[in-house]
Coordinates of C-alpha atoms in Angstrom, one line a residue:
X1 CA -91.1 -88.7 228.4
X2 CA -91.9 -87.2 225.0
X3 CA -88.7 -88.5 223.5
X4 CA -89.4 -92.0 224.9
X5 CA -92.8 -92.0 223.2
X6 CA -91.2 -90.9 219.9
X7 CA -88.6 -93.6 220.2
X8 CA -91.2 -96.3 220.7
X9 CA -93.3 -95.1 217.8
X10 CA -90.1 -95.0 215.6
X11 CA -89.3 -98.6 216.7
X12 CA -92.8 -99.8 215.8
X13 CA -92.6 -98.2 212.4
X14 CA -89.2 -99.7 211.6
X15 CA -90.3 -103.1 212.9
X16 CA -93.4 -102.9 210.6
X17 CA -91.2 -101.9 207.6
X18 CA -88.8 -104.9 208.3
X19 CA -91.8 -107.3 208.5
X20 CA -93.2 -106.0 205.2
X21 CA -89.8 -106.4 203.5
X22 CA -89.4 -109.9 205.0
X23 CA -92.9 -110.9 203.6
X24 CA -91.9 -109.5 200.2
X25 CA -88.8 -111.6 200.1
X26 CA -90.7 -114.7 201.3
X27 CA -93.2 -114.1 198.6
X28 CA -90.5 -113.9 196.0
X29 CA -89.0 -117.2 197.2
X30 CA -92.4 -118.9 197.2
X31 CA -92.9 -117.7 193.6
X32 CA -89.7 -119.3 192.6
X33 CA -90.8 -122.7 194.0
X34 CA -94.1 -122.6 192.3
X35 CA -92.4 -121.6 189.0
X36 CA -94.7 -118.6 188.7
X37 CA -92.5 -115.6 188.8
X38 CA -94.1 -112.5 190.1
X39 CA -93.1 -109.3 188.4
X40 CA -95.4 -106.6 189.8
X41 CA -96.8 -103.9 187.5
X42 CA -96.1 -100.3 188.5
X43 CA -99.0 -97.9 189.1
X44 CA -97.9 -95.9 186.1
X45 CA -98.1 -99.0 183.9
X46 CA -101.6 -99.8 185.2
X47 CA -102.8 -96.3 184.6
X48 CA -101.4 -96.4 181.1
X49 CA -103.2 -99.7 180.4
X50 CA -106.6 -98.4 181.5
X51 CA -106.3 -94.9 180.2
X52 CA -108.2 -95.6 177.0
X53 CA -110.4 -98.4 178.3
X54 CA -113.8 -97.7 179.8
X55 CA -115.3 -100.4 181.9
X56 CA -119.0 -100.1 183.0
X57 CA -120.1 -100.6 186.6
X58 CA -122.1 -103.7 185.8
X59 CA -119.1 -105.4 184.0
X60 CA -116.9 -108.2 185.5
X61 CA -113.1 -108.1 185.4
X62 CA -110.8 -111.1 186.0
X63 CA -107.1 -111.0 186.2
X64 CA -105.3 -114.4 185.9
X65 CA -102.0 -114.3 187.6
X66 CA -103.0 -111.3 189.6
X67 CA -100.1 -111.3 192.1
X68 CA -100.7 -108.9 194.9
X69 CA -103.9 -107.6 193.2
X70 CA -102.7 -104.2 192.1
X71 CA -104.6 -104.3 188.8
X72 CA -107.7 -105.8 190.3
X73 CA -107.9 -103.3 193.1
X74 CA -107.3 -100.4 190.6
X75 CA -110.1 -101.6 188.4
X76 CA -112.5 -102.1 191.3
X77 CA -111.6 -98.7 192.8
X78 CA -111.7 -96.6 189.6
X79 CA -114.4 -98.2 187.6
X80 CA -116.6 -99.6 190.4
X81 CA -117.1 -103.0 188.7
X82 CA -116.9 -106.5 190.0
X83 CA -113.2 -107.4 189.9
X84 CA -111.6 -110.8 190.7
X85 CA -108.0 -111.9 190.8
X86 CA -106.6 -115.4 190.7
X87 CA -103.0 -116.4 191.6
X88 CA -101.2 -119.6 192.7
X89 CA -99.2 -117.9 195.4
X90 CA -101.2 -118.0 198.7
X91 CA -99.1 -115.2 200.2
X92 CA -99.8 -112.9 197.4
X93 CA -103.5 -113.8 197.6
X94 CA -103.5 -113.0 201.3
X95 CA -101.8 -109.7 200.7
X96 CA -104.3 -108.8 198.0
X97 CA -107.2 -109.6 200.3
X98 CA -105.7 -107.4 203.1
X99 CA -105.2 -104.5 200.7
X100 CA -108.8 -104.9 199.5
X101 CA -110.1 -104.8 203.1
X102 CA -108.0 -101.7 203.8
X103 CA -109.6 -100.0 200.8
X104 CA -113.0 -101.2 201.9
X105 CA -113.6 -103.2 198.7
X106 CA -115.7 -106.4 198.8

């Protein structure tokens, strides 16, 4: 019985990973059709950018072409300011909103 439960949990994890990879590929294809290529920044690059910048809590931050919202979410989480991202790809916008909800950001 224990092995059966482990097998089901493993199947669920693998199915979720496959769905995420499929959504990633779908997002890249949609980016090609909108002629807005999405090249995501790495976490290291984002940390490097904001290492020397201090943003106050009452400031506003806007990222045009925000993609999946990595930079916007980083700024909102680490500086606590009002951060907004804008992108033409609706799949990336939806993904960014889901990530913001999972981090309990407004």
